[in-house]
Short mmCIF file of C-alpha atoms in Angstrom, two decimals:
data_model
loop_
_atom_site.label_atom_id
_atom_site.label_comp_id
_atom_site.label_asym_id
_atom_site.label_seq_id
_atom_site.Cartn_x
_atom_site.Cartn_y
_atom_site.Cartn_z
CA MET A 1 -3.61 -15.87 -61.99
CA ALA A 2 -3.90 -13.33 -59.16
CA LYS A 3 -5.98 -11.11 -61.32
CA GLU A 4 -8.51 -13.91 -62.00
CA SER A 5 -8.70 -14.58 -58.35
CA GLU A 6 -9.37 -11.12 -57.28
CA ASP A 7 -12.08 -10.98 -59.91
CA ILE A 8 -13.68 -14.11 -58.69
CA GLU A 9 -13.59 -12.82 -55.03
CA GLU A 10 -14.93 -9.62 -55.92
CA THR A 11 -18.38 -11.14 -57.01
CA THR A 12 -18.53 -13.83 -54.62
CA VAL A 13 -17.50 -12.56 -51.28
CA GLU A 14 -19.80 -10.22 -49.36
CA GLU A 15 -18.67 -6.64 -48.74
CA PRO A 16 -18.71 -4.88 -45.28
CA THR A 17 -20.97 -2.00 -44.76
CA LYS A 18 -20.27 1.11 -42.69
CA ASN A 19 -22.24 -0.30 -39.78
CA GLY A 20 -20.41 -3.68 -39.87
CA GLY A 21 -23.09 -5.43 -41.82
CA ARG A 22 -22.89 -7.30 -45.08
CA SER A 23 -23.60 -5.90 -48.52
CA CYS A 24 -26.35 -7.47 -50.83
CA LYS A 25 -24.01 -6.76 -53.87
CA PRO A 26 -22.97 -10.46 -54.15
CA VAL A 27 -26.55 -11.59 -54.35
CA THR A 28 -27.38 -8.73 -56.86
CA ASN A 29 -24.44 -9.64 -58.96
CA ALA A 30 -25.64 -13.28 -59.04
CA ILE A 31 -29.08 -12.59 -60.26
CA TRP A 32 -28.61 -9.28 -62.03
CA ALA A 33 -25.19 -9.09 -63.45
CA GLU A 34 -24.73 -6.19 -65.97
CA GLY A 35 -28.45 -5.66 -65.52
CA SER A 36 -28.38 -1.96 -66.52
CA LYS A 37 -27.92 -2.93 -70.00
CA ALA A 38 -31.16 -3.53 -72.10
CA GLU A 39 -29.89 -6.67 -73.96
CA VAL A 40 -28.61 -8.39 -70.91
CA GLN A 41 -32.15 -7.78 -69.40
CA ALA A 42 -33.52 -9.37 -72.56
CA PHE A 43 -31.27 -12.41 -71.86
CA TYR A 44 -32.57 -12.90 -68.37
CA PHE A 45 -36.20 -12.58 -69.45
CA ASN A 46 -35.76 -14.82 -72.49
CA ASN A 47 -34.21 -17.42 -70.33
CA PHE A 48 -37.14 -17.39 -67.71
CA GLY A 49 -39.90 -17.15 -70.49
CA ARG A 50 -38.63 -20.20 -72.32
CA ALA A 51 -37.95 -22.21 -69.35
CA VAL A 52 -41.43 -21.92 -68.16
CA LEU A 53 -42.94 -22.83 -71.82
CA PHE A 54 -40.54 -25.83 -71.81
CA ILE A 55 -41.24 -27.50 -68.38
CA SER A 56 -44.83 -27.01 -69.16
CA VAL A 57 -44.69 -29.86 -71.55
CA THR A 58 -44.05 -32.31 -68.69
CA PHE A 59 -47.97 -31.96 -67.75
CA LEU A 60 -48.90 -31.96 -71.51
CA SER A 61 -47.24 -35.28 -71.96
CA PHE A 62 -49.24 -36.65 -69.20
CA ALA A 63 -52.24 -35.45 -70.60
CA ILE A 64 -51.52 -36.78 -74.00
CA LEU A 65 -50.94 -40.28 -72.64
CA GLU A 66 -54.20 -40.31 -70.69
CA LEU A 67 -56.27 -39.02 -73.74
CA ALA A 68 -54.55 -41.60 -76.05
CA ASN A 69 -55.25 -44.44 -73.77
CA LYS A 70 -58.98 -43.26 -73.24
CA GLN A 71 -59.60 -43.13 -76.91
CA ALA A 72 -58.15 -46.57 -77.28
CA GLY A 73 -60.60 -47.85 -74.61
CA CYS A 74 -57.90 -49.26 -72.24
CA PRO A 75 -59.07 -49.79 -68.55
CA LYS A 76 -57.84 -48.26 -65.48
CA ASN A 77 -56.35 -49.92 -62.48
CA ASP A 78 -57.20 -49.24 -58.64
CA ASP A 79 -55.08 -46.18 -58.71
CA GLY A 80 -56.81 -44.70 -61.62
CA VAL A 81 -53.90 -45.34 -64.11
CA TYR A 82 -54.47 -46.75 -67.56
CA GLU A 83 -53.26 -50.29 -68.19
CA ASP A 84 -51.71 -51.48 -71.30
CA CYS A 85 -54.65 -53.25 -73.17
CA GLY A 86 -53.02 -53.78 -76.46
CA LYS A 87 -55.42 -51.59 -78.48
CA ARG A 88 -54.25 -48.84 -81.03
CA VAL A 89 -55.27 -45.32 -81.66
CA TYR A 90 -54.48 -43.83 -85.10
CA GLY A 91 -52.50 -46.87 -85.92
CA ALA A 92 -50.20 -46.81 -82.81
CA LYS A 93 -50.28 -48.01 -79.24
CA PRO A 94 -50.94 -45.40 -76.83
CA SER A 95 -47.74 -45.76 -75.30
CA SER A 96 -45.99 -44.72 -78.40
CA MET A 97 -47.43 -41.48 -78.81
CA LEU A 98 -44.93 -39.48 -76.97
CA SER A 99 -42.00 -41.15 -78.61
CA LEU A 100 -43.64 -40.57 -81.99
CA MET A 101 -43.81 -36.88 -81.01
CA ALA A 102 -40.07 -36.97 -80.31
CA VAL A 103 -39.38 -38.54 -83.68
CA LEU A 104 -41.33 -35.96 -85.64
CA GLY A 105 -39.95 -33.05 -83.55
CA GLY A 106 -36.32 -34.28 -83.83
CA VAL A 107 -36.46 -34.66 -87.65
CA ILE A 108 -38.14 -31.24 -88.04
CA THR A 109 -35.49 -29.59 -85.65
CA ALA A 110 -32.58 -31.26 -87.21
CA MET A 111 -33.72 -30.05 -90.84
CA PHE A 112 -34.58 -26.68 -89.73
CA MET A 113 -31.25 -25.94 -87.86
CA PRO A 114 -28.96 -25.01 -90.65
CA TYR A 115 -31.59 -22.51 -92.09
CA ALA A 116 -32.01 -20.89 -88.57
CA GLY A 117 -28.14 -20.41 -88.11
CA ALA A 118 -27.98 -19.02 -91.79
CA ILE A 119 -30.45 -16.57 -90.97
CA VAL A 120 -28.66 -15.60 -87.78
CA ASP A 121 -25.15 -15.23 -89.52
CA TYR A 122 -26.08 -14.12 -93.05
CA THR A 123 -29.12 -11.59 -92.75
CA PRO A 124 -29.89 -8.49 -90.91
CA TYR A 125 -33.13 -10.24 -89.76
CA ARG A 126 -31.84 -11.79 -86.37
CA ARG A 127 -34.28 -9.96 -84.27
CA ALA A 128 -37.22 -10.18 -86.53
CA PHE A 129 -36.63 -13.98 -86.86
CA GLY A 130 -36.37 -14.48 -83.12
CA ILE A 131 -39.74 -12.47 -82.73
CA GLY A 132 -41.38 -14.84 -85.22
CA CYS A 133 -39.95 -18.10 -83.53
CA ALA A 134 -41.03 -16.70 -80.15
CA THR A 135 -44.44 -16.01 -81.42
CA VAL A 136 -44.88 -19.35 -83.05
CA LEU A 137 -43.59 -20.93 -79.70
CA VAL A 138 -46.19 -18.99 -77.77
CA LEU A 139 -48.89 -19.80 -80.04
CA ALA A 140 -48.26 -23.56 -80.27
CA ASN A 141 -48.53 -23.76 -76.61
CA THR A 142 -51.66 -21.39 -76.46
CA VAL A 143 -53.58 -23.87 -78.71
CA GLN A 144 -52.72 -26.57 -76.20
CA ILE A 145 -55.25 -24.90 -73.82
CA PHE A 146 -58.06 -26.28 -76.13
CA LEU A 147 -56.85 -29.93 -75.24
CA PHE A 148 -59.83 -32.43 -75.50
CA GLU A 149 -60.39 -35.95 -76.46
CA SER A 150 -61.35 -34.77 -80.06
CA THR A 151 -58.34 -32.52 -80.41
CA TRP A 152 -55.40 -34.09 -78.71
CA PHE A 153 -53.89 -35.83 -81.73
CA VAL A 154 -53.80 -32.53 -83.93
CA LEU A 155 -52.62 -30.53 -80.91
CA ALA A 156 -49.86 -33.23 -80.32
CA ILE A 157 -48.51 -32.84 -83.94
CA ILE A 158 -48.54 -29.00 -83.53
CA GLN A 159 -46.55 -29.21 -80.34
CA ALA A 160 -44.01 -31.81 -82.02
CA VAL A 161 -43.50 -29.66 -85.07
CA PHE A 162 -43.62 -26.19 -84.29
CA ALA A 163 -43.10 -25.77 -80.66
CA ALA A 164 -39.93 -27.89 -80.83
CA ALA A 165 -38.23 -26.28 -83.87
CA SER A 166 -39.37 -22.67 -82.59
CA PHE A 167 -37.88 -23.26 -79.09
CA ILE A 168 -34.48 -24.11 -80.53
CA ALA A 169 -34.55 -21.26 -83.13
CA ASN A 170 -35.22 -18.91 -80.33
CA ALA A 171 -32.49 -20.26 -78.18
CA MET A 172 -30.05 -19.70 -81.19
CA VAL A 173 -30.99 -16.14 -81.44
CA MET A 174 -30.89 -15.54 -77.80
CA TRP A 175 -27.28 -16.80 -77.66
CA SER A 176 -26.13 -14.98 -80.58
CA TYR A 177 -26.71 -11.62 -78.70
CA VAL A 178 -24.87 -12.81 -75.71
CA LYS A 179 -21.44 -12.18 -76.66
CA ASP A 180 -22.02 -8.50 -77.84
CA SER A 181 -23.57 -7.75 -74.45
CA ALA A 182 -20.39 -8.39 -72.47
CA GLU A 183 -17.32 -5.84 -72.49
CA SER A 184 -14.97 -8.78 -70.96
CA ASP A 185 -15.05 -12.42 -70.46
CA HIS A 186 -15.51 -11.95 -66.81
CA ALA A 187 -18.50 -9.95 -67.34
CA LEU A 188 -19.90 -12.63 -69.90
CA HIS A 189 -19.46 -15.28 -67.06
CA GLY A 190 -21.49 -13.14 -64.64
CA ILE A 191 -24.13 -12.77 -67.27
CA THR A 192 -24.55 -16.18 -68.27
CA THR A 193 -24.40 -17.22 -64.42
CA SER A 194 -27.30 -14.95 -63.94
CA GLY A 195 -29.06 -16.40 -66.91
CA ARG A 196 -28.71 -19.76 -65.68
CA LEU A 197 -30.45 -18.74 -62.37
CA TRP A 198 -33.32 -17.13 -64.21
CA GLU A 199 -33.87 -20.23 -66.24
CA THR A 200 -33.57 -22.68 -62.97
CA PHE A 201 -36.01 -20.44 -61.05
CA GLY A 202 -38.47 -20.44 -64.12
CA MET A 203 -38.47 -24.45 -64.33
CA PHE A 204 -38.40 -25.42 -60.58
CA GLY A 205 -40.81 -22.81 -59.66
CA PHE A 206 -43.23 -23.72 -62.30
CA LEU A 207 -43.03 -27.42 -61.74
CA ILE A 208 -43.76 -26.89 -57.87
CA LEU A 209 -46.42 -24.61 -58.31
CA VAL A 210 -48.40 -26.63 -60.95
CA THR A 211 -47.82 -29.78 -58.84
CA VAL A 212 -49.29 -28.01 -55.70
CA VAL A 213 -52.09 -26.94 -57.55
CA GLY A 214 -52.92 -30.14 -59.12
CA VAL A 215 -52.82 -31.73 -55.68
CA ALA A 216 -54.99 -29.01 -54.09
CA SER A 217 -57.46 -29.01 -57.01
CA GLY A 218 -57.74 -32.70 -57.54
CA TRP A 219 -57.90 -32.16 -61.32
CA ASP A 220 -56.98 -35.00 -63.77
CA SER A 221 -54.14 -35.03 -66.17
CA VAL A 222 -56.08 -33.12 -68.82
CA SER A 223 -57.50 -30.28 -66.84
CA LEU A 224 -53.96 -29.76 -65.07
CA ALA A 225 -52.48 -29.64 -68.56
CA ARG A 226 -54.88 -26.99 -69.60
CA PHE A 227 -54.06 -24.85 -66.51
CA SER A 228 -50.27 -25.44 -66.98
CA GLN A 229 -50.56 -24.13 -70.63
CA ALA A 230 -52.64 -21.29 -69.72
CA LEU A 231 -50.15 -20.31 -67.03
CA ALA A 232 -47.13 -21.00 -69.19
CA VAL A 233 -48.56 -18.91 -72.03
CA ALA A 234 -49.26 -15.98 -69.79
CA LEU A 235 -45.79 -16.01 -67.93
CA GLY A 236 -43.68 -17.18 -70.79
CA GLY A 237 -45.24 -14.99 -73.35
CA THR A 238 -44.97 -11.89 -71.12
CA PHE A 239 -41.23 -12.63 -70.48
CA LEU A 240 -40.50 -13.27 -74.11
CA TRP A 241 -42.29 -9.98 -75.00
CA LEU A 242 -40.12 -8.21 -72.36
CA ALA A 243 -36.97 -9.81 -73.89
CA TYR A 244 -37.58 -8.90 -77.62
CA SER A 245 -38.55 -5.38 -76.79
CA ARG A 246 -35.05 -5.04 -75.51
CA TYR A 247 -33.00 -6.77 -78.30
CA ALA A 248 -31.55 -4.26 -81.12
CA PRO A 249 -31.38 -5.20 -84.55
CA ARG A 250 -27.87 -6.50 -85.80
CA PRO A 251 -26.44 -6.29 -89.39
CA ALA A 252 -25.63 -9.46 -91.17
CA GLN A 253 -22.23 -11.14 -89.85
CA GLN A 254 -21.24 -12.27 -93.14
CA GLU A 255 -22.32 -12.30 -96.82
CA VAL A 256 -24.05 -15.40 -98.55
CA PRO A 257 -21.56 -17.02 -100.85
CA GLU A 258 -22.20 -16.39 -104.54
CA GLY A 259 -24.37 -19.08 -106.14
CA LYS A 260 -25.72 -20.51 -102.68
CA GLY A 261 -28.98 -19.87 -101.05
CA LEU A 262 -29.41 -19.60 -97.10
CA TYR A 263 -29.93 -23.28 -96.42
CA THR A 264 -26.88 -24.32 -98.47
CA ALA A 265 -24.98 -21.59 -96.98
CA GLY A 266 -25.74 -22.77 -93.50
CA MET A 267 -24.84 -26.46 -94.48
CA SER A 268 -21.77 -25.40 -96.01
CA SER A 269 -20.66 -23.35 -92.95
CA LEU A 270 -21.36 -26.43 -90.77
CA TYR A 271 -19.23 -28.67 -92.95
CA ASN A 272 -16.50 -26.43 -93.36
CA THR A 273 -16.20 -25.96 -89.63
CA PHE A 274 -16.19 -29.46 -88.90
CA THR A 275 -13.37 -30.28 -91.56
CA GLN A 276 -11.39 -27.56 -90.32
CA LEU A 277 -11.42 -29.02 -86.91
CA GLY A 278 -9.53 -32.08 -88.23
CA LYS A 279 -6.68 -29.99 -88.83
CA THR A 280 -6.74 -27.54 -85.84
CA ALA A 281 -8.32 -29.43 -83.11
CA PRO A 282 -8.73 -33.12 -84.00
CA GLY A 283 -9.84 -33.91 -80.39
CA ALA A 284 -12.84 -31.53 -80.67
CA LYS A 285 -13.92 -33.16 -84.05
CA ARG A 286 -13.86 -36.54 -82.50
CA PHE A 287 -15.72 -34.99 -79.54
CA PHE A 288 -18.45 -33.97 -81.85
CA MET A 289 -18.73 -37.40 -83.34
CA ALA A 290 -19.31 -38.62 -79.67
CA VAL A 291 -21.98 -36.01 -78.98
CA VAL A 292 -24.00 -36.88 -81.90
CA PHE A 293 -24.80 -40.24 -80.02
CA ILE A 294 -24.39 -39.24 -76.47
CA ASP A 295 -26.72 -36.12 -76.60
CA ALA A 296 -29.29 -38.16 -78.61
CA ALA A 297 -29.52 -40.56 -75.73
CA THR A 298 -29.42 -38.25 -73.11
CA GLY A 299 -31.99 -35.85 -74.50
CA SER A 300 -34.43 -38.55 -75.39
CA PHE A 301 -34.52 -39.90 -71.71
CA THR A 302 -37.08 -37.13 -70.99
CA THR A 303 -39.69 -38.51 -73.48
CA LEU A 304 -39.03 -41.92 -73.19
CA GLY A 305 -38.57 -41.98 -69.29
CA VAL A 306 -41.95 -40.45 -68.83
CA THR A 307 -43.65 -43.04 -71.01
CA TYR A 308 -41.88 -45.73 -69.10
CA LEU A 309 -42.94 -44.49 -65.69
CA LYS A 310 -46.58 -44.03 -66.88
CA GLU A 311 -46.98 -47.08 -68.96
CA GLN A 312 -44.60 -49.75 -67.70
CA LEU A 313 -44.75 -48.82 -63.78
CA GLU A 314 -48.21 -47.21 -63.84
CA LEU A 315 -47.19 -44.25 -61.85
CA THR A 316 -49.86 -41.76 -61.00
CA ASP A 317 -49.41 -38.11 -62.28
CA PHE A 318 -48.33 -36.92 -58.82
CA GLN A 319 -45.92 -39.84 -58.39
CA SER A 320 -44.25 -39.06 -61.69
CA GLN A 321 -44.03 -35.36 -60.76
CA VAL A 322 -42.33 -36.29 -57.62
CA PHE A 323 -39.69 -38.36 -59.71
CA LEU A 324 -39.03 -35.21 -61.69
CA ILE A 325 -38.66 -32.87 -58.43
CA LEU A 326 -36.36 -35.37 -56.96
CA THR A 327 -34.32 -35.36 -60.25
CA LEU A 328 -33.90 -31.55 -60.16
CA LEU A 329 -32.83 -31.44 -56.47
CA CYS A 330 -30.26 -34.24 -56.84
CA GLY A 331 -28.57 -32.44 -59.58
CA ILE A 332 -26.70 -30.48 -56.78
CA PRO A 333 -24.81 -33.49 -55.55
CA GLY A 334 -24.14 -34.81 -59.02
CA SER A 335 -22.53 -31.34 -59.98
CA ILE A 336 -20.40 -31.66 -56.60
CA PHE A 337 -19.42 -35.10 -57.39
CA HIS A 338 -18.15 -33.97 -61.01
CA ARG A 339 -15.83 -31.42 -59.14
CA THR A 340 -14.25 -34.25 -57.10
CA VAL A 341 -13.93 -36.63 -59.94
CA GLY A 342 -12.73 -34.05 -62.56
CA ARG A 343 -9.84 -32.84 -60.39
CA ARG A 344 -8.62 -36.07 -59.25
CA PHE A 345 -8.81 -38.00 -62.77
CA GLY A 346 -8.96 -35.15 -65.32
CA HIS A 347 -11.62 -34.19 -67.80
CA LYS A 348 -11.42 -37.31 -70.28
CA ARG A 349 -11.66 -39.80 -67.51
CA GLY A 350 -14.22 -37.87 -65.57
CA PHE A 351 -16.36 -37.47 -68.73
CA LEU A 352 -15.97 -41.29 -69.47
CA ALA A 353 -16.81 -42.22 -65.86
CA CYS A 354 -19.93 -40.12 -66.23
CA LEU A 355 -20.86 -41.98 -69.30
CA MET A 356 -20.41 -45.19 -67.48
CA TYR A 357 -22.57 -44.19 -64.66
CA TRP A 358 -25.34 -43.18 -67.18
CA ILE A 359 -25.15 -46.60 -68.77
CA GLY A 360 -25.10 -48.52 -65.70
CA THR A 361 -28.03 -46.45 -64.13
CA THR A 362 -30.19 -47.00 -67.49
CA VAL A 363 -29.38 -50.71 -67.42
CA LEU A 364 -30.39 -51.02 -63.85
CA PHE A 365 -33.62 -48.92 -64.25
CA VAL A 366 -34.76 -51.33 -67.06
CA LEU A 367 -33.71 -54.41 -65.06
CA VAL A 368 -35.06 -53.53 -61.59
CA LEU A 369 -38.03 -51.74 -62.52
CA SER A 370 -40.02 -53.99 -64.52
CA GLY A 371 -43.56 -53.35 -63.41
CA PRO A 372 -46.04 -51.75 -60.98
CA GLY A 373 -44.63 -53.98 -58.25
CA GLN A 374 -41.51 -51.98 -58.09
CA LYS A 375 -42.98 -48.41 -58.49
CA ASN A 376 -41.48 -47.48 -54.89
CA LEU A 377 -38.07 -48.05 -56.12
CA ALA A 378 -38.67 -45.54 -59.02
CA TYR A 379 -37.69 -42.59 -56.47
CA LEU A 380 -34.39 -44.15 -55.85
CA PHE A 381 -33.82 -43.97 -59.56
CA GLY A 382 -34.92 -40.30 -59.53
CA VAL A 383 -32.05 -39.69 -57.26
CA LEU A 384 -29.63 -41.57 -59.27
CA PHE A 385 -30.69 -40.00 -62.58
CA GLY A 386 -30.36 -36.50 -60.86
CA ILE A 387 -26.85 -37.24 -60.11
CA ALA A 388 -26.25 -38.28 -63.45
CA TYR A 389 -27.67 -35.11 -64.95
CA GLY A 390 -25.86 -32.84 -62.40
CA TRP A 391 -22.58 -34.73 -63.27
CA TYR A 392 -23.18 -34.78 -66.96
CA PHE A 393 -23.56 -31.19 -68.02
CA PRO A 394 -20.37 -29.73 -66.36
CA ALA A 395 -18.33 -32.85 -67.05
CA ILE A 396 -19.11 -32.68 -70.92
CA ASN A 397 -18.45 -28.84 -71.02
CA GLY A 398 -15.26 -29.04 -69.07
CA PHE A 399 -13.90 -31.82 -71.63
CA PHE A 400 -15.37 -29.96 -74.67
CA ILE A 401 -13.52 -26.66 -73.59
CA SER A 402 -10.30 -28.30 -72.81
CA LEU A 403 -10.28 -29.74 -76.44
CA LEU A 404 -10.65 -26.38 -78.17
CA PRO A 405 -7.82 -23.74 -79.03
CA PRO A 406 -8.30 -20.56 -76.80
CA GLY A 407 -11.13 -18.19 -77.97
CA ARG A 408 -13.22 -20.64 -80.06
CA ASP A 409 -15.80 -21.97 -77.70
CA VAL A 410 -18.46 -19.55 -78.59
CA GLU A 411 -17.55 -20.03 -82.34
CA MET A 412 -18.06 -23.78 -81.97
CA TRP A 413 -21.46 -23.37 -80.10
CA GLY A 414 -23.41 -23.69 -83.35
CA TRP A 415 -21.70 -26.82 -84.26
CA ASN A 416 -22.22 -28.30 -80.87
CA GLN A 417 -26.08 -27.50 -80.84
CA PHE A 418 -26.42 -29.11 -84.36
CA ALA A 419 -24.51 -32.10 -83.19
CA SER A 420 -26.81 -32.52 -80.20
CA VAL A 421 -30.05 -32.76 -82.30
CA ILE A 422 -28.89 -34.22 -85.77
CA LEU A 423 -29.82 -37.76 -84.37
CA SER A 424 -32.05 -36.98 -81.62
CA TRP A 425 -34.98 -38.70 -83.33
CA VAL A 426 -33.35 -42.10 -83.56
CA PRO A 427 -33.50 -43.50 -79.98
CA PRO A 428 -37.44 -42.56 -79.96
CA LEU A 429 -37.73 -44.21 -83.37
CA ILE A 430 -36.03 -47.34 -81.99
CA PHE A 431 -38.28 -47.24 -78.88
CA THR A 432 -41.35 -47.01 -81.05
CA GLY A 433 -40.41 -49.74 -83.35
CA LEU A 434 -39.58 -52.14 -80.75
CA ASN A 435 -42.88 -51.28 -78.65
CA GLU A 436 -45.04 -51.57 -81.73
CA THR A 437 -43.50 -54.97 -82.61
CA VAL A 438 -42.53 -56.97 -79.74
CA ASP A 439 -44.73 -55.00 -77.15
CA ASP A 440 -42.02 -54.70 -74.52
CA LEU A 441 -41.08 -51.05 -73.20
CA ARG A 442 -38.05 -52.49 -71.53
CA LEU A 443 -36.71 -53.68 -74.69
CA GLY A 444 -37.38 -50.29 -76.30
CA MET A 445 -35.05 -48.49 -73.95
CA VAL A 446 -32.31 -50.33 -75.79
CA GLY A 447 -31.84 -47.55 -78.15
CA LEU A 448 -31.00 -45.06 -75.29
CA ILE A 449 -28.45 -47.69 -73.92
CA SER A 450 -26.90 -48.38 -77.23
CA PHE A 451 -26.56 -44.86 -78.38
CA HIS A 452 -24.71 -44.15 -75.03
CA VAL A 453 -22.25 -47.12 -75.63
CA ILE A 454 -21.51 -45.89 -79.21
CA GLY A 455 -20.67 -42.42 -77.76
CA LEU A 456 -18.52 -43.92 -75.02
CA ILE A 457 -16.69 -45.99 -77.47
CA ILE A 458 -15.93 -43.03 -79.59
CA ALA A 459 -15.18 -40.76 -76.56
CA PHE A 460 -12.47 -43.52 -75.52
CA THR A 461 -10.50 -42.71 -78.83
CA ILE A 462 -10.48 -38.85 -78.44
CA ASP A 463 -6.89 -37.78 -78.47
CA ASP A 464 -6.89 -35.18 -75.61
CA SER A 465 -3.01 -34.82 -75.62
CA GLN A 466 -3.35 -31.51 -77.27
CA THR A 467 -5.41 -29.82 -74.41
CA TRP A 468 -5.76 -26.05 -73.61
CA ASP A 469 -5.40 -24.02 -70.49
CA GLU A 470 -6.20 -26.46 -67.87
CA GLU A 471 -6.56 -23.56 -65.35
CA LYS A 472 -9.24 -21.96 -67.24
CA VAL A 473 -10.94 -25.24 -68.03
CA LEU A 474 -11.13 -26.31 -64.59
CA SER A 475 -12.35 -23.16 -63.29
CA GLU A 476 -15.20 -22.96 -65.81
CA SER A 477 -16.09 -26.37 -65.25
CA ASP A 478 -16.63 -25.82 -61.55
CA GLU A 479 -18.50 -22.40 -62.04
CA LEU A 480 -20.85 -24.63 -64.46
CA SER A 481 -21.15 -27.05 -61.48
CA ASP A 482 -22.40 -24.17 -59.35
CA GLU A 483 -24.73 -22.99 -62.03
CA GLU A 484 -26.42 -26.37 -62.57
CA VAL A 485 -28.13 -26.26 -59.09
CA GLY A 486 -31.43 -27.34 -59.83
CA GLU A 487 -30.86 -27.52 -63.58
CA SER A 488 -30.41 -31.30 -63.86
CA ALA A 489 -33.89 -32.40 -64.58
CA PRO A 490 -34.42 -34.73 -67.59
CA MET A 491 -36.61 -32.01 -69.21
CA GLU A 492 -33.26 -30.28 -69.75
CA GLU A 493 -31.61 -31.71 -72.05
CA SER A 494 -33.39 -32.76 -75.08
CA ALA A 495 -33.03 -29.50 -76.93
CA LEU A 496 -31.37 -27.17 -75.01
CA SER A 497 -29.38 -27.67 -72.35
CA LYS A 498 -25.81 -27.77 -73.32
CA GLU A 499 -25.66 -25.16 -76.05
CA GLU A 500 -26.15 -22.67 -73.19
CA GLU A 501 -23.30 -24.08 -71.13
CA LEU A 502 -20.80 -23.54 -73.87
CA VAL A 503 -21.16 -19.78 -73.84
CA ILE A 504 -20.55 -19.73 -70.13
CA ASN A 505 -17.21 -21.36 -70.79
CA GLU A 506 -16.00 -17.98 -72.11
CA GLU A 507 -15.75 -16.60 -68.72
CA VAL A 508 -12.20 -16.54 -67.29
CA GLY A 509 -9.99 -15.25 -70.17
CA LYS A 510 -6.96 -16.50 -71.91
CA SER A 511 -3.84 -17.78 -70.56
CA THR A 512 -0.99 -20.22 -71.21
CA PRO A 513 -1.59 -23.78 -72.48
CA MET A 514 -1.95 -26.15 -69.57
CA GLN A 515 0.53 -28.54 -67.77
CA GLU A 516 -1.81 -31.29 -66.96
CA SER A 517 0.00 -32.74 -64.12
CA ALA A 518 1.26 -29.58 -62.36
CA LEU A 519 0.52 -29.97 -58.77
CA THR A 520 0.96 -26.28 -58.10
CA LYS A 521 -1.78 -25.44 -60.46
CA GLU A 522 -4.08 -28.09 -58.91
CA ASP A 523 -3.43 -26.19 -55.50
CA GLU A 524 -4.14 -22.85 -56.72
CA LEU A 525 -7.49 -24.07 -58.10
CA VAL A 526 -8.44 -25.58 -54.89
CA MET A 527 -7.46 -22.35 -52.94
CA ASN A 528 -9.54 -20.39 -55.33
CA GLU A 529 -12.63 -22.63 -54.81
CA GLU A 530 -12.23 -22.25 -51.11
CA VAL A 531 -12.06 -18.42 -51.35
CA LYS A 532 -15.13 -18.62 -53.39
#
């Protein structure tokens, strides 16, 4: 414990210089930990590049909704926002376009995941596969620059199919290199912390920059989307190129079982891991069952929330952007709140409380914000959902790592990522079906609420009596809270958010199984936090 405290203090306390000033080493460690290594640099550049490409989809979504409404012939209100006119385009309502994209992208991604994982594990083509995925991701965003009324539908399909799957596959390759880049768990923590900051800077900086350009230029949604895609391709493509120019080839980690192809080998690996957990860590197995529903709902809120803001509340693009910025900023108090609740009530009860907060906030969101007359209240819910996201990610990671035997958190990352996307297409499908049949976006949000409720019920049944190393888990969970600053936007979480957090949890090292109610350990953790 003393050694761990010394390590933490070493990277977080400023060092005095000869002239009595303060050293900049802690800041450098936070942003550029282990930065002398080429593959660590690649990790930072990849995080920044993909974050920029990811957040640019926000502006693309606004443009797709505008073009769909325009082609359907719907009128605009006094604020220049299209009203729901009941007309259809390509057989669907304009308000269903984003959710249909989410359905298509979710199905393709869930089907592609086992194959991508098999390439990383069973072949020596990990780097080449990553280069291919990054190239497809950049090209899929490049064609969005040519977004017009005559091209938007085809481009929306390209974005849903190719960008979504390649984004997740690139993330899988990126994280597969992380463990090999660190000489110790402490070094791994520093690397992943810095990577989180690079990702945060990319998303938040891009969102602010494009919003300011939109206000200054007076461009409409489509023109601003073209600009955002051009900027995202230039920045994101450059940083992804910098990343893959630093990755080294890797040999296959294991051989393909006799009589199986890559896809069946990937599926078998997922199945065997899941069944084995029933014997070694049954709580973690039940956790994955809950995550299938919880992450599907949490990730889908991005797409469905944007549709609800634009179509149901008739917010302008700028008003919607302010909503997202508030959500980003309010992730900070959400992370702090997680720290307080987790320490007072434990990981399971803290996680359950987070889910209940999510459900309650979403129910109020739908009940209170019924139409354009309540649009000013939307900003309040931007704050509330920001707290929810800031609380959610460290809470779910802290609980997850507490359920695993020591040393298996990185191993379980692949299954956790698969669980987070396997049903990601179902809530958008429910939303689309209800929107198309009963013409009620408020009722369409029931898919999100119901999936969260199902996940909550399963989470209640998780047996956390066999947990591991509370000292490590609480420390990791708190570090995650610090790393989540500005990282809690709704965009985060569909595809990617949480898989990255799992690697961060490898940070402190191994110690003895925890004693859940030991007051002395709690006191030590609080003291360490104060030192930090």
